[in-house]
Amino acid sequence: MTTCSELLRAALDLHRAGRLAEAERAYLRILADEPTHPEAMHLLGALARQRGRPEDAVALLTRTIAIHPDLAEAHYNLAGTLKDLGRLEAAAAGFRRVIALRPDIAEAHNTLGTVLQALGRLPEAEAAYRDAVATDPGHAGAHTNLGAVLHLRGRPHEAVASHRQALILRPDLAEAHYNMGVALDQTAPLAAAVCYRRALDLKPEFAAAHSNLIFALDFDPSQTTASQQRERRQWYARHGRALTPARLQHANRPDPERRLRLGYVSADFRRHSAAYAFGPVLRHHDRAVFEVVCYSGVVVEDDLTADFRARADLWRPVAGLSDDALAALIDADGIDILVDLSGHSGGNRLLVFARKPAPVQVSAWGHASGTGLATIDACFADPVIVPAAERPLFAEAIVDLPCVLHYQPPDHVPPPSRTPDEGRITFGCLNRLSKVSRDVITAWAAILAAVPEARLLVKDRPLDDPAERLALLGGLAAVGIAPERVDLVGGSPHREHLETYGRIDVALDPFPMAGGISTLEALWMGVPVVTLAGSTMTSRLGASILTAAGLPELVADTPERYRDIAVGLAADPGRRSDLRQGLRARMAASPVADAALYTRAVEAAYRTLWRQWCQGRM
């Protein structure tokens, strides 16, 4: 007669061999004879998790623990299943119980760290990762996870050191190459691109690394619209196409004029530059005609999150949801038009959009530079940022708005200051430091050479780091800009950041990755912005804004023209004074900052897309 232990060994052999259905039957046979058998119940729960039945897994593992509360492996699998389900607080408590029972399991410390990081509890996450590497110094994953949280805590050099240690231990660890890229992307986006490519070489299915590569390539002056959109299409082919249903079936009522349910998906419903672009639209929708549902991936919420939550008809916190679960929720919510607010930037849920959970899908505002997804029907733009000749290169149909971006200033915005000291011109750039390429520095050198008394002010948070300050000063000095002509300013609260424009006469837009919200903020503060329109969508963002604001004369088409416009403004104090005093009113009267006007244009675009779907033309 076969004993219970023999049956368990046979079941385990089947389980390890991947013959899961047979293993499940074997575990059930054991439990039929011995209903409280701890190993069989635990392993049946683990198998249910493997087979995509997490709720069954939770029930079985909870029963196991009730009978055998000291079985650390059952606690571990239960905590992991709760993590899969997005029940992060419960998962964190579960991993802490594992550690109390078995403090020697390094992976329990490491996974606890990932859960705490997802919850935004960064100091606790750092402590958990440090416990993991203390328990097992050879745990490469824990080293790179520690680096990731150090980066988020504003300690970039420590972050890079942790990633290097991970790569010494595991040169083939794709996540470590990815995290190294993240650590570098604020200051060296092209070096970050190399890291992302290596991560993809090691792990071709690594969709987040591919998205980050796409974002980094927007900083590459050798890129064209054709090459950028080709990389985006390759992203869809590699990661998204297999997720797209062969037949799209949506139960939405095809009434072209009914009230529509809009779904907005973003991890940036918080104090983030993207929120200043899409926020006005969400606030000004005609609620008699549109219902607004927000799918928020925000982990650490703030006052702006609370404002978005209060204004939404339905608020869905989805940071912990899997792509499958989020797609199912969107479908169940009956969303008519689903709007991606991230593109390929951080926190995006493009794998959800690949599943096509809504009949009409749109990419807008947050890094809306084309996604490459065949399942996204439209990308909002304007005729400047995407010329007619380039539109066939996009996977999405290009739909024009009055301007690709809109701006509604925050309540704390200060008034425009008086004109700066007329005896000395100050050029300034308050964009991300990663946008300041070598070509940009060369162009600035030409401007400062033509205006010998001028100074240059550069401001971004990484400049709080002395090493970054020295690196930038060295790069400027190499093209003839002496350190005594340069003011470097680090991070500050947003109102103080805006007040910095009071020290600037002329703002210099970087290239090929032009400014967006930073350009809008400068204009709102009365500071003219000189931009160089390039050959890609992201390089024409400044040109789009300035054209819509009625300032096309500030758009250059060559570096020489960029220099001449900036030098001309420096020599014309009357023009600068007029702009300082009048730009805000001009902006407020234009589609760039008239929220009601802009939102009506957006709503008209939504209605046209919806009618096309109702007519079967999509």
Coordinates of C-alpha atoms in Angstrom, one line a residue:
M1 CA 0.0 0.0 0.0
T2 CA 1.3 3.4 -1.0
T3 CA 2.1 5.6 2.0
C4 CA 1.3 9.3 2.4
S5 CA 5.0 10.2 2.2
E6 CA 5.4 8.2 -1.0
L7 CA 2.4 9.9 -2.5
L8 CA 3.9 13.3 -1.5
R9 CA 7.2 12.5 -3.1
A10 CA 5.5 11.5 -6.3
A11 CA 3.4 14.6 -6.3
L12 CA 6.5 16.8 -5.8
D13 CA 8.3 15.0 -8.7
L14 CA 5.3 15.8 -10.9
H15 CA 5.2 19.4 -9.6
R16 CA 9.0 19.9 -10.3
A17 CA 8.6 18.4 -13.7
G18 CA 5.9 21.0 -14.6
R19 CA 3.2 18.4 -14.8
L20 CA 0.9 20.6 -12.8
A21 CA -2.5 19.1 -13.4
E22 CA -1.2 15.6 -12.4
A23 CA 0.5 17.1 -9.3
E24 CA -2.7 18.8 -8.3
R25 CA -4.6 15.5 -8.5
A26 CA -1.9 13.9 -6.4
Y27 CA -2.0 16.6 -3.7
L28 CA -5.8 16.3 -3.6
R29 CA -5.6 12.6 -3.2
I30 CA -3.3 13.0 -0.1
L31 CA -5.7 15.6 1.4
A32 CA -8.7 13.3 0.8
D33 CA -7.0 10.8 3.1
E34 CA -5.5 13.3 5.5
P35 CA -7.3 16.7 5.3
T36 CA -4.8 18.5 7.5
H37 CA -1.7 17.3 5.8
P38 CA 0.5 20.4 6.0
E39 CA 2.9 19.9 3.1
A40 CA 0.2 18.8 0.7
M41 CA -2.1 21.7 1.6
H42 CA 0.8 24.2 1.4
L43 CA 2.1 22.8 -1.9
L44 CA -1.4 22.7 -3.4
G45 CA -1.7 26.4 -2.5
A46 CA 1.7 27.1 -4.1
L47 CA 0.5 25.2 -7.2
A48 CA -2.7 27.2 -7.4
R49 CA -0.6 30.4 -7.4
Q50 CA 1.5 29.0 -10.3
R51 CA -1.6 28.1 -12.3
G52 CA -3.0 31.6 -12.0
R53 CA -5.6 31.0 -9.3
P54 CA -4.4 33.4 -6.6
E55 CA -7.6 33.5 -4.6
D56 CA -7.6 29.7 -4.3
A57 CA -3.9 30.0 -3.3
V58 CA -4.8 32.5 -0.5
A59 CA -7.5 30.2 0.8
L60 CA -5.3 27.1 0.9
L61 CA -2.3 28.8 2.3
T62 CA -4.4 30.6 5.0
R63 CA -5.8 27.2 6.0
T64 CA -2.3 25.7 6.1
I65 CA -1.1 28.5 8.4
A66 CA -4.1 28.2 10.7
I67 CA -3.2 24.5 11.3
H68 CA 0.6 25.0 11.3
P69 CA 1.4 28.6 12.1
D70 CA 5.2 28.0 12.2
L71 CA 5.5 26.8 8.6
A72 CA 7.6 29.7 7.2
E73 CA 7.4 28.4 3.6
A74 CA 3.6 28.7 3.7
H75 CA 3.8 32.3 5.1
Y76 CA 6.3 33.1 2.3
N77 CA 4.0 31.8 -0.4
L78 CA 1.0 33.5 1.1
A79 CA 2.8 36.8 1.3
G80 CA 4.0 36.4 -2.3
T81 CA 0.4 35.7 -3.5
L82 CA -0.9 38.7 -1.7
K83 CA 1.8 40.8 -3.4
D84 CA 0.6 39.4 -6.8
L85 CA -2.9 40.5 -5.9
G86 CA -1.8 44.0 -5.1
R87 CA -2.6 43.6 -1.4
L88 CA 0.6 45.2 -0.5
E89 CA 0.1 46.1 3.2
A90 CA -1.0 42.5 3.9
A91 CA 2.0 41.2 1.9
A92 CA 4.4 43.3 3.9
A93 CA 3.0 42.0 7.1
G94 CA 3.3 38.5 5.7
F95 CA 6.9 38.8 4.8
R96 CA 7.6 40.3 8.3
R97 CA 6.1 37.1 9.7
V98 CA 8.4 35.0 7.5
I99 CA 11.4 36.9 8.7
A100 CA 10.4 36.5 12.4
L101 CA 10.3 32.7 11.8
R102 CA 13.3 32.5 9.5
P103 CA 15.6 35.6 9.5
D104 CA 18.1 33.7 7.5
I105 CA 16.0 33.8 4.3
A106 CA 17.6 36.7 2.3
E107 CA 14.9 36.6 -0.3
A108 CA 12.3 37.3 2.3
H109 CA 14.1 40.5 3.3
N110 CA 14.6 41.4 -0.4
T111 CA 10.9 40.9 -1.4
L112 CA 9.8 42.8 1.7
G113 CA 11.9 45.6 0.4
T114 CA 10.1 45.5 -3.0
V115 CA 6.7 45.7 -1.3
L116 CA 7.7 48.5 0.9
Q117 CA 9.2 50.4 -2.1
A118 CA 5.9 49.9 -4.0
L119 CA 4.1 51.4 -1.0
G120 CA 6.4 54.4 -1.0
R121 CA 7.9 53.6 2.3
L122 CA 11.5 54.2 1.1
P123 CA 13.4 54.3 4.4
E124 CA 11.9 50.9 5.4
A125 CA 12.6 49.5 2.0
E126 CA 16.2 50.6 2.2
A127 CA 16.5 48.9 5.6
A128 CA 15.0 45.6 4.2
Y129 CA 17.4 45.6 1.3
R130 CA 20.3 46.2 3.6
D131 CA 19.1 43.3 5.8
A132 CA 19.0 41.1 2.6
V133 CA 22.6 41.9 1.6
A134 CA 23.8 41.5 5.2
T135 CA 22.1 38.0 5.2
D136 CA 23.5 37.1 1.8
P137 CA 26.3 39.4 0.5
G138 CA 26.2 37.5 -2.8
H139 CA 22.5 38.4 -3.5
A140 CA 22.9 40.5 -6.6
G141 CA 19.2 41.3 -6.9
A142 CA 19.2 42.8 -3.4
H143 CA 22.2 44.9 -4.2
T144 CA 20.6 46.4 -7.3
N145 CA 17.3 46.9 -5.5
L146 CA 19.1 48.8 -2.8
G147 CA 20.6 50.9 -5.5
A148 CA 17.2 51.6 -6.9
V149 CA 15.8 52.9 -3.6
L150 CA 18.9 54.9 -3.0
H151 CA 18.4 56.6 -6.3
L152 CA 14.8 57.4 -5.3
R153 CA 16.1 58.8 -2.0
G154 CA 18.4 61.2 -3.9
R155 CA 21.7 59.5 -3.3
P156 CA 22.8 58.8 -6.9
H157 CA 26.5 57.9 -6.2
E158 CA 25.5 55.3 -3.6
A159 CA 23.0 54.0 -6.1
V160 CA 25.5 53.5 -8.8
A161 CA 27.9 51.8 -6.4
S162 CA 25.2 49.3 -5.5
H163 CA 24.4 48.6 -9.1
R164 CA 28.1 48.0 -9.8
Q165 CA 28.3 45.6 -7.0
A166 CA 25.3 43.7 -8.4
L167 CA 26.9 43.5 -11.8
I168 CA 30.2 42.3 -10.4
L169 CA 28.2 39.4 -8.8
R170 CA 25.9 38.9 -11.8
P171 CA 27.0 40.5 -15.1
D172 CA 24.0 38.8 -16.7
L173 CA 21.4 40.4 -14.4
A174 CA 19.2 42.4 -16.7
E175 CA 17.5 44.2 -13.8
A176 CA 20.9 45.6 -12.6
H177 CA 21.6 47.0 -16.1
Y178 CA 18.1 48.5 -16.1
N179 CA 18.5 50.0 -12.7
M180 CA 21.9 51.4 -13.6
G181 CA 20.2 53.1 -16.6
V182 CA 17.6 54.6 -14.3
A183 CA 20.4 56.0 -12.1
L184 CA 22.1 57.6 -15.0
D185 CA 19.1 59.0 -16.9
Q186 CA 18.8 62.3 -15.1
T187 CA 22.4 63.3 -16.1
A188 CA 23.5 61.0 -18.9
P189 CA 20.6 59.7 -20.9
L190 CA 22.7 58.4 -23.8
A191 CA 24.8 56.3 -21.3
A192 CA 21.5 55.1 -19.8
A193 CA 20.4 54.0 -23.3
V194 CA 23.4 51.7 -23.4
C195 CA 22.3 50.1 -20.1
Y196 CA 18.8 49.6 -21.3
R197 CA 20.0 48.0 -24.5
R198 CA 22.1 45.6 -22.5
A199 CA 19.2 44.8 -20.3
L200 CA 17.1 43.9 -23.4
D201 CA 19.9 41.8 -24.8
L202 CA 19.8 39.7 -21.6
K203 CA 16.0 39.8 -21.2
P204 CA 14.2 40.5 -24.6
E205 CA 10.8 40.5 -22.9
F206 CA 11.8 43.3 -20.5
A207 CA 9.1 45.8 -21.6
A208 CA 10.0 48.5 -19.0
A209 CA 13.6 48.5 -20.2
H210 CA 12.4 48.9 -23.8
S211 CA 10.2 51.8 -22.8
N212 CA 13.0 53.5 -20.9
L213 CA 15.3 53.0 -24.0
I214 CA 12.6 54.7 -26.1
F215 CA 12.5 57.6 -23.7
A216 CA 16.3 57.9 -23.6
L217 CA 16.6 57.9 -27.4
D218 CA 14.5 61.1 -27.5
F219 CA 17.7 62.8 -26.2
D220 CA 19.8 61.4 -29.0
P221 CA 20.5 64.0 -31.7
S222 CA 21.1 61.3 -34.3
Q223 CA 17.5 60.1 -34.1
T224 CA 14.8 61.0 -36.6
T225 CA 11.0 60.7 -36.4
A226 CA 11.3 57.6 -38.6
S227 CA 13.8 55.9 -36.3
Q228 CA 11.9 56.9 -33.1
Q229 CA 8.6 55.6 -34.4
R230 CA 10.3 52.4 -35.7
E231 CA 11.6 51.7 -32.2
R232 CA 8.1 52.2 -30.8
R233 CA 6.6 49.8 -33.3
Q234 CA 9.2 47.3 -32.3
W235 CA 8.1 47.7 -28.7
Y236 CA 4.6 46.7 -29.6
A237 CA 5.7 43.8 -31.8
R238 CA 7.9 42.4 -29.0
H239 CA 5.8 43.1 -25.9
G240 CA 2.2 44.0 -26.9
R241 CA 1.0 42.3 -30.0
A242 CA 0.6 38.9 -28.4
L243 CA -1.7 40.5 -25.8
T244 CA -4.0 42.0 -28.4
P245 CA -7.3 40.0 -28.8
A246 CA -7.7 38.6 -32.3
R247 CA -11.3 39.9 -32.3
L248 CA -12.1 43.0 -30.5
Q249 CA -15.5 42.9 -28.8
H250 CA -16.8 45.7 -26.6
A251 CA -20.2 45.8 -25.1
N252 CA -20.4 49.7 -25.1
R253 CA -23.6 51.1 -26.6
P254 CA -22.7 52.6 -30.0
D255 CA -24.8 55.8 -29.6
P256 CA -22.8 58.6 -31.2
E257 CA -24.3 61.4 -29.0
R258 CA -24.7 59.9 -25.6
R259 CA -22.7 60.8 -22.5
L260 CA -19.3 59.2 -22.7
R261 CA -17.3 57.6 -19.9
L262 CA -13.6 58.7 -20.1
G263 CA -10.9 56.7 -18.4
Y264 CA -7.6 58.4 -17.7
V265 CA -4.6 56.2 -16.8
S266 CA -1.5 57.7 -15.1
A267 CA 1.0 57.4 -12.3
D268 CA 1.3 61.2 -12.3
F269 CA -1.8 62.3 -10.5
R270 CA 0.5 64.2 -8.2
R271 CA 2.9 67.2 -8.2
H272 CA 4.6 66.2 -11.5
S273 CA 5.1 68.3 -14.6
A274 CA 2.8 66.0 -16.6
A275 CA -0.1 66.8 -14.2
Y276 CA 0.2 70.5 -15.0
A277 CA -0.5 69.6 -18.6
F278 CA -3.4 67.2 -18.3
G279 CA -4.9 68.5 -15.1
P280 CA -6.8 71.5 -16.6
V281 CA -8.6 69.2 -19.0
L282 CA -9.7 66.9 -16.3
R283 CA -10.9 69.8 -14.2
H284 CA -12.8 71.6 -17.0
H285 CA -14.7 68.7 -18.6
D286 CA -18.4 69.3 -19.2
R287 CA -19.8 66.7 -16.8
A288 CA -23.2 66.7 -18.4
V289 CA -21.5 65.2 -21.5
F290 CA -18.5 63.4 -20.1
E291 CA -18.0 61.2 -17.0
V292 CA -14.4 61.0 -15.7
V293 CA -12.8 57.9 -14.3
C294 CA -9.2 58.1 -13.1
Y295 CA -7.0 55.0 -12.9
S296 CA -4.2 56.2 -10.6
G297 CA -0.8 54.5 -10.3
V298 CA 0.3 57.0 -7.7
V299 CA 1.9 55.3 -4.7
V300 CA 2.9 58.4 -2.6
E301 CA -0.1 60.7 -2.8
D302 CA 0.0 64.5 -2.2
D303 CA -2.4 67.4 -2.2
L304 CA -2.7 67.4 -6.0
T305 CA -3.7 63.7 -5.8
A306 CA -6.4 64.7 -3.4
D307 CA -7.6 67.4 -5.8
F308 CA -7.8 64.9 -8.7
R309 CA -9.6 62.4 -6.5
A310 CA -12.2 64.9 -5.5
R311 CA -12.9 66.0 -9.0
A312 CA -13.2 62.5 -10.6
D313 CA -16.6 60.9 -10.9
L314 CA -14.8 57.6 -10.1
W315 CA -11.4 57.1 -8.6
R316 CA -9.6 53.8 -9.0
P317 CA -6.2 53.3 -7.1
V318 CA -4.5 50.7 -9.3
A319 CA -0.8 50.9 -8.4
G320 CA -0.7 47.3 -7.3
L321 CA -2.9 45.8 -9.9
S322 CA -1.5 43.4 -12.6
D323 CA -2.0 44.4 -16.2
D324 CA -4.6 41.7 -16.7
A325 CA -6.5 42.8 -13.6
L326 CA -6.4 46.5 -14.6
A327 CA -7.6 45.6 -18.2
A328 CA -10.5 43.6 -16.7
L329 CA -11.4 46.4 -14.4
I330 CA -11.5 49.0 -17.2
D331 CA -13.6 46.7 -19.3
A332 CA -16.0 46.1 -16.4
D333 CA -16.2 49.9 -15.8
G334 CA -17.5 50.3 -19.3
I335 CA -15.0 52.9 -20.4
D336 CA -15.8 54.3 -23.8
I337 CA -12.5 56.3 -24.4
L338 CA -9.4 55.3 -22.5
V339 CA -6.6 57.9 -22.4
D340 CA -2.9 57.1 -21.8
L341 CA -1.2 60.0 -20.0
S342 CA 2.3 58.5 -19.9
G343 CA 3.5 57.3 -23.3
H344 CA 6.8 55.5 -22.7
S345 CA 7.6 57.4 -19.5
G346 CA 7.9 55.9 -16.0
G347 CA 4.8 54.3 -14.6
N348 CA 3.2 53.7 -17.9
R349 CA 0.6 50.9 -18.4
L350 CA 1.0 50.4 -22.1
L351 CA 0.7 46.7 -21.7
V352 CA -2.9 47.3 -20.5
F353 CA -3.6 49.4 -23.7
A354 CA -2.2 46.5 -25.8
R355 CA -5.1 44.4 -24.4
K356 CA -7.5 47.0 -25.9
P357 CA -9.9 47.1 -22.9
A358 CA -11.9 50.1 -24.3
P359 CA -13.2 50.6 -27.8
V360 CA -11.4 53.9 -28.3
Q361 CA -7.9 54.5 -27.0
V362 CA -5.9 57.8 -27.1
S363 CA -2.4 58.9 -26.1
A364 CA -2.1 62.5 -24.8
W365 CA 0.0 65.0 -23.0
G366 CA 2.4 62.9 -20.8
H367 CA 5.3 62.1 -23.2
A368 CA 2.7 61.8 -26.0
S369 CA 5.2 61.3 -28.8
G370 CA 3.8 58.2 -30.3
T371 CA 3.5 54.8 -28.6
G372 CA 3.9 52.4 -31.5
L373 CA 0.8 50.5 -30.4
A374 CA -1.7 49.4 -33.1
T375 CA -4.3 49.4 -30.3
I376 CA -4.0 53.1 -29.6
D377 CA -6.2 54.8 -32.1
A378 CA -5.1 58.4 -31.8
C379 CA -2.3 60.6 -30.6
F380 CA -3.0 64.3 -29.8
A381 CA -0.6 66.7 -31.4
D382 CA -0.7 69.9 -33.6
P383 CA 0.5 70.8 -37.1
V384 CA 3.8 72.2 -35.8
I385 CA 4.9 69.3 -33.7
V386 CA 3.9 66.7 -36.3
P387 CA 4.1 68.0 -39.8
A388 CA 1.8 66.4 -42.4
A389 CA 4.7 64.6 -44.1
E390 CA 5.6 62.7 -40.9
R391 CA 2.1 61.5 -39.9
P392 CA 2.3 58.2 -41.9
L393 CA 5.2 57.2 -39.7
F394 CA 3.0 56.9 -36.5
A395 CA 1.1 53.8 -35.5
E396 CA -1.7 56.2 -34.2
A397 CA -3.8 58.6 -36.2
I398 CA -2.6 62.2 -35.4
V399 CA -5.4 64.3 -34.1
D400 CA -4.8 68.1 -33.9
L401 CA -5.5 70.3 -31.0
P402 CA -4.9 74.1 -30.8
C403 CA -1.6 73.2 -29.2
V404 CA -0.1 69.9 -28.2
L405 CA 0.2 71.1 -24.5
H406 CA -1.9 73.3 -22.3
Y407 CA -0.9 75.0 -19.1
Q408 CA -2.9 76.1 -16.1
P409 CA -0.6 77.6 -13.4
P410 CA -0.8 76.4 -9.9
D411 CA -2.3 78.5 -7.2
H412 CA 1.1 79.3 -5.7
V413 CA 2.5 80.9 -8.9
P414 CA 4.1 84.2 -8.1
P415 CA 3.5 87.4 -10.2
P416 CA 6.0 88.2 -12.9
S417 CA 8.9 90.1 -11.3
R418 CA 10.4 93.3 -12.4
T419 CA 12.9 93.3 -15.2
P420 CA 16.2 92.0 -14.0
D421 CA 19.3 94.2 -13.7
E422 CA 19.6 96.0 -17.0
G423 CA 23.3 96.3 -16.6
R424 CA 23.9 92.6 -17.0
I425 CA 22.0 90.1 -19.2
T426 CA 21.3 86.6 -17.7
F427 CA 20.4 83.7 -19.9
G428 CA 18.8 80.8 -18.1
C429 CA 17.8 77.2 -18.4
L430 CA 15.5 75.6 -15.8
N431 CA 15.0 72.3 -17.7
R432 CA 16.1 68.9 -16.7
L433 CA 19.9 68.7 -16.7
S434 CA 19.7 65.6 -18.8
K435 CA 18.5 67.7 -21.7
V436 CA 21.7 69.8 -21.7
S437 CA 23.6 68.1 -24.4
R438 CA 27.1 68.9 -25.8
D439 CA 25.5 70.6 -28.8
V440 CA 23.4 72.8 -26.4
I441 CA 26.5 73.8 -24.5
T442 CA 28.3 74.7 -27.7
A443 CA 25.3 76.9 -28.8
W444 CA 25.3 78.6 -25.4
A445 CA 29.0 79.3 -25.7
A446 CA 28.3 81.1 -29.0
I447 CA 25.6 83.2 -27.4
L448 CA 27.8 84.2 -24.4
A449 CA 30.7 85.0 -26.8
A450 CA 28.5 87.4 -28.6
V451 CA 27.3 89.0 -25.4
P452 CA 30.5 89.3 -23.3
E453 CA 28.8 90.8 -20.2
A454 CA 26.1 88.1 -20.0
R455 CA 25.8 85.4 -17.4
L456 CA 24.3 81.9 -17.6
L457 CA 22.0 80.4 -14.9
V458 CA 21.3 76.7 -14.9
K459 CA 18.9 75.1 -12.4
D460 CA 18.0 71.5 -11.7
R461 CA 17.8 69.2 -8.7
P462 CA 20.9 67.1 -9.6
L463 CA 23.0 70.3 -9.2
D464 CA 22.6 69.9 -5.4
D465 CA 25.3 67.3 -5.9
P466 CA 28.8 68.8 -5.9
A467 CA 30.0 66.2 -8.4
E468 CA 27.3 67.2 -10.9
R469 CA 28.2 70.9 -10.5
L470 CA 31.8 70.3 -11.2
A471 CA 31.0 68.1 -14.2
L472 CA 28.8 70.8 -15.7
L473 CA 31.2 73.6 -15.0
G474 CA 33.9 71.5 -16.6
G475 CA 31.8 71.0 -19.7
L476 CA 31.1 74.7 -20.0
A477 CA 34.7 75.7 -19.4
A478 CA 35.7 73.4 -22.2
V479 CA 33.8 75.5 -24.7
G480 CA 35.0 78.8 -23.2
I481 CA 32.3 79.7 -20.7
A482 CA 34.3 80.7 -17.6
P483 CA 33.0 79.4 -14.2
E484 CA 32.7 83.0 -12.9
R485 CA 30.0 83.7 -15.5
V486 CA 27.8 80.8 -14.4
D487 CA 25.2 80.4 -11.6
L488 CA 24.2 76.9 -10.7
V489 CA 21.1 76.4 -8.6
G490 CA 19.8 73.1 -7.3
G491 CA 16.3 71.9 -6.4
S492 CA 13.8 74.0 -4.5
P493 CA 10.0 74.2 -3.7
H494 CA 8.0 74.9 -6.8
R495 CA 7.1 78.6 -5.9
E496 CA 10.8 79.3 -5.3
H497 CA 11.6 77.5 -8.6
L498 CA 9.2 79.8 -10.5
E499 CA 10.6 82.9 -8.7
T500 CA 14.0 82.1 -10.2
Y501 CA 12.7 83.4 -13.5
G502 CA 12.9 86.9 -11.9
R503 CA 16.7 86.5 -12.3
I504 CA 16.5 85.6 -16.0
D505 CA 16.2 87.8 -19.0
V506 CA 16.1 85.2 -21.8
A507 CA 15.4 81.4 -21.3
L508 CA 17.3 79.0 -23.6
D509 CA 15.4 75.9 -24.5
P510 CA 17.6 72.8 -24.8
F511 CA 17.7 70.4 -27.8
P512 CA 17.0 67.9 -29.2
M513 CA 14.8 67.2 -26.2
A514 CA 12.9 70.5 -25.9
G515 CA 11.2 71.8 -22.8
G516 CA 7.4 71.5 -22.3
I517 CA 6.0 72.6 -19.0
S518 CA 9.3 74.5 -18.3
T519 CA 8.7 76.5 -21.5
L520 CA 5.1 77.2 -20.5
E521 CA 6.3 78.3 -17.0
A522 CA 8.9 80.6 -18.3
L523 CA 6.4 82.3 -20.6
W524 CA 3.9 82.6 -17.8
M525 CA 6.5 84.3 -15.7
G526 CA 7.2 86.8 -18.6
V527 CA 10.4 85.4 -19.8
P528 CA 10.9 84.9 -23.6
V529 CA 12.1 81.4 -24.6
V530 CA 14.4 80.8 -27.6
T531 CA 14.0 77.3 -29.1
L532 CA 15.6 75.3 -31.9
A533 CA 13.0 73.2 -33.8
G534 CA 14.6 69.9 -34.8
S535 CA 13.6 66.9 -36.9
T536 CA 11.6 65.0 -34.3
M537 CA 8.4 65.4 -32.4
T538 CA 10.1 65.9 -29.0
S539 CA 12.5 68.5 -30.5
R540 CA 9.6 70.6 -31.8
L541 CA 7.7 70.9 -28.5
G542 CA 9.0 74.4 -27.8
A543 CA 8.1 75.5 -31.4
S544 CA 4.6 74.2 -30.9
I545 CA 4.1 76.2 -27.7
L546 CA 5.7 79.4 -29.0
T547 CA 3.6 79.3 -32.2
A548 CA 0.4 78.7 -30.3
A549 CA 1.3 81.6 -28.0
G550 CA 1.9 84.0 -31.0
L551 CA 5.7 84.1 -30.7
P552 CA 6.9 82.2 -33.8
E553 CA 9.7 84.6 -34.2
L554 CA 11.4 83.0 -31.2
V555 CA 11.7 79.6 -33.1
A556 CA 15.0 78.9 -34.8
D557 CA 15.7 76.3 -37.5
T558 CA 19.5 76.3 -37.1
P559 CA 22.0 76.8 -34.2
E560 CA 23.1 80.0 -35.8
R561 CA 19.6 81.4 -35.9
Y562 CA 19.1 80.2 -32.2
R563 CA 22.2 82.3 -31.3
D564 CA 21.0 85.3 -33.3
I565 CA 17.5 85.3 -31.7
A566 CA 19.0 85.1 -28.2
V567 CA 21.5 87.8 -28.9
G568 CA 18.9 90.0 -30.5
L569 CA 16.7 89.8 -27.4
A570 CA 19.7 90.6 -25.2
A571 CA 20.2 93.8 -27.2
D572 CA 16.5 94.9 -27.0
P573 CA 15.6 95.8 -23.4
G574 CA 12.3 97.4 -24.5
R575 CA 11.1 94.2 -26.1
R576 CA 12.1 92.2 -23.0
S577 CA 10.3 94.6 -20.8
D578 CA 7.1 94.5 -22.9
L579 CA 7.2 90.7 -22.8
R580 CA 7.8 90.6 -19.0
Q581 CA 4.7 92.7 -18.4
G582 CA 2.5 91.4 -21.2
L583 CA 3.2 87.7 -21.8
R584 CA 0.9 86.4 -19.0
A585 CA -2.1 88.2 -20.5
R586 CA -1.2 87.1 -24.0
M587 CA -0.9 83.5 -22.8
A588 CA -4.2 83.6 -20.8
A589 CA -6.0 84.7 -24.0
S590 CA -4.5 82.0 -26.2
P591 CA -5.4 78.3 -26.4
V592 CA -2.2 77.6 -24.6
A593 CA -3.6 78.8 -21.3
D594 CA -7.4 79.2 -21.8
A595 CA -8.5 76.0 -20.1
A596 CA -12.2 76.2 -21.2
L597 CA -11.3 76.8 -24.8
Y598 CA -8.7 74.0 -24.9
T599 CA -10.9 71.5 -23.1
R600 CA -13.7 72.1 -25.6
A601 CA -11.3 71.3 -28.4
V602 CA -10.3 68.1 -26.6
E603 CA -13.9 67.1 -26.1
A604 CA -14.7 67.7 -29.8
A605 CA -11.8 65.4 -30.7
Y606 CA -13.1 62.7 -28.3
R607 CA -16.6 63.0 -29.8
T608 CA -15.3 62.7 -33.4
L609 CA -13.3 59.6 -32.5
W610 CA -16.4 58.1 -30.7
R611 CA -18.6 58.7 -33.7
Q612 CA -16.0 57.0 -35.9
W613 CA -16.2 53.9 -33.7
C614 CA -19.9 53.9 -33.7
Q615 CA -19.9 54.0 -37.5
G616 CA -17.5 51.1 -37.6
R617 CA -14.6 53.2 -39.0
M618 CA -12.2 52.3 -36.3

